[in-house]
C-alpha positions as a printed NumPy array, in Angstrom:
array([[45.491, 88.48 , 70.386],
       [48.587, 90.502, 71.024],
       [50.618, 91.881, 68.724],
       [54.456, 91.475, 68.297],
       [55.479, 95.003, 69.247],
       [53.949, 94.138, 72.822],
       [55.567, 91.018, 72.981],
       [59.045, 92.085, 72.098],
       [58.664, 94.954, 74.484],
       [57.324, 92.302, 77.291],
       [60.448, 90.017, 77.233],
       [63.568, 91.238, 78.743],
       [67.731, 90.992, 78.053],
       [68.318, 88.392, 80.418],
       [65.874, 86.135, 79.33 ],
       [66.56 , 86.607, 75.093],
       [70.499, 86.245, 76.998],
       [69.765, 82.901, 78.443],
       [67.675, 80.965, 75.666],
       [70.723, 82.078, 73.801],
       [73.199, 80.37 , 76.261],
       [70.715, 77.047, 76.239],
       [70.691, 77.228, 72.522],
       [74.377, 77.072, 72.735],
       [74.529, 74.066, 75.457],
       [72.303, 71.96 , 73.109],
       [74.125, 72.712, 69.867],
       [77.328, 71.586, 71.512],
       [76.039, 68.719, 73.671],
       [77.381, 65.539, 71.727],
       [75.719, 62.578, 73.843],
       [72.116, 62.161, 75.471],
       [74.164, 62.369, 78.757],
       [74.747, 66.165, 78.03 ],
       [71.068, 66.932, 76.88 ],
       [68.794, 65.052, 80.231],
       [69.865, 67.714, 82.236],
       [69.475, 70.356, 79.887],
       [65.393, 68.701, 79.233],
       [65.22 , 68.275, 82.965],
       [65.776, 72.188, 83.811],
       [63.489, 73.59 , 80.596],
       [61.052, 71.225, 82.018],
       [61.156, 72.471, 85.194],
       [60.785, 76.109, 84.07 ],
       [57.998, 75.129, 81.836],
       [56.108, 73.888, 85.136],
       [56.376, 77.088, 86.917],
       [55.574, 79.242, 84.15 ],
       [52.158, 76.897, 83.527],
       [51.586, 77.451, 87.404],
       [52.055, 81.13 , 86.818],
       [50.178, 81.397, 83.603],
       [46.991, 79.835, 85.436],
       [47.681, 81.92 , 88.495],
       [48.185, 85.362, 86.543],
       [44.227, 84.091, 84.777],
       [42.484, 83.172, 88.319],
       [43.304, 86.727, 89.521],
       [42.701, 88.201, 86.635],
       [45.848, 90.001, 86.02 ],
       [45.734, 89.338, 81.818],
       [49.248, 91.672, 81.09 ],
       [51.036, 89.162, 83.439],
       [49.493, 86.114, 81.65 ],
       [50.646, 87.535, 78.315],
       [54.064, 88.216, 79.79 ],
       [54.505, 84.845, 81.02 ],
       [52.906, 82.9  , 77.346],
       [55.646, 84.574, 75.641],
       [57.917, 83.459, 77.728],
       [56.383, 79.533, 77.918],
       [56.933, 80.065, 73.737],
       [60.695, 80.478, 74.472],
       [61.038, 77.604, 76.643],
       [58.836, 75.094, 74.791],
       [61.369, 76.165, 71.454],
       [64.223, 74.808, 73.616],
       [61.875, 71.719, 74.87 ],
       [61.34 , 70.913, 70.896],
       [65.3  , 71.2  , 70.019],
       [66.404, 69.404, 73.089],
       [63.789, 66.15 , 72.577],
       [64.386, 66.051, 68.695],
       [68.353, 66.218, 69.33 ],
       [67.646, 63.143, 71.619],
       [65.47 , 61.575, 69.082],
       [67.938, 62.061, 66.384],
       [70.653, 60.03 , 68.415],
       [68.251, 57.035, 68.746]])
């Protein structure tokens, strides 16, 4: 296990900057209309960081792994917000 100094040192401005942003978009969003494309995009970047995490472990390149989990951890947040917001309207 890593700890949360590495982490926090691992994850960049621009990506804190645009979880921030999509935070925003799904706080404001008022209809399910507003939120599908907002699940549709975190979705998508959750399948390329999966395909990165298992690419980063079949050539052995652990740091890059880590790097991308804590990113995944972001995203799946958002994933959680956006589906309960959708669930909430239901």
């Amino acid at each position: 296990m890593y700890d949360c100094l590495s982490v926090k040192s691992i994850i960049n401005g621009s990506l804190l900057m645009k979880i921030m942003e999509l935070r925003e978009e799904v706080e404001g969003a008022s209809s399910d209309e507003e939120l599908r494309p907002l699940l549709q995009s975190c979705e998508e970047s959750i399948r390329e960081l999966c395909k990165g995490i298992d690419n980063s472990f079949r050539a052995n390149k652990i740091e890059d792994a880590k790097l991308l989990t804590a990113k995944l951890q972001y995203w799946k947040r958002i994933e959680e917000r956006i589906v309960d917001k959708i669930s909430s309207k239901t």
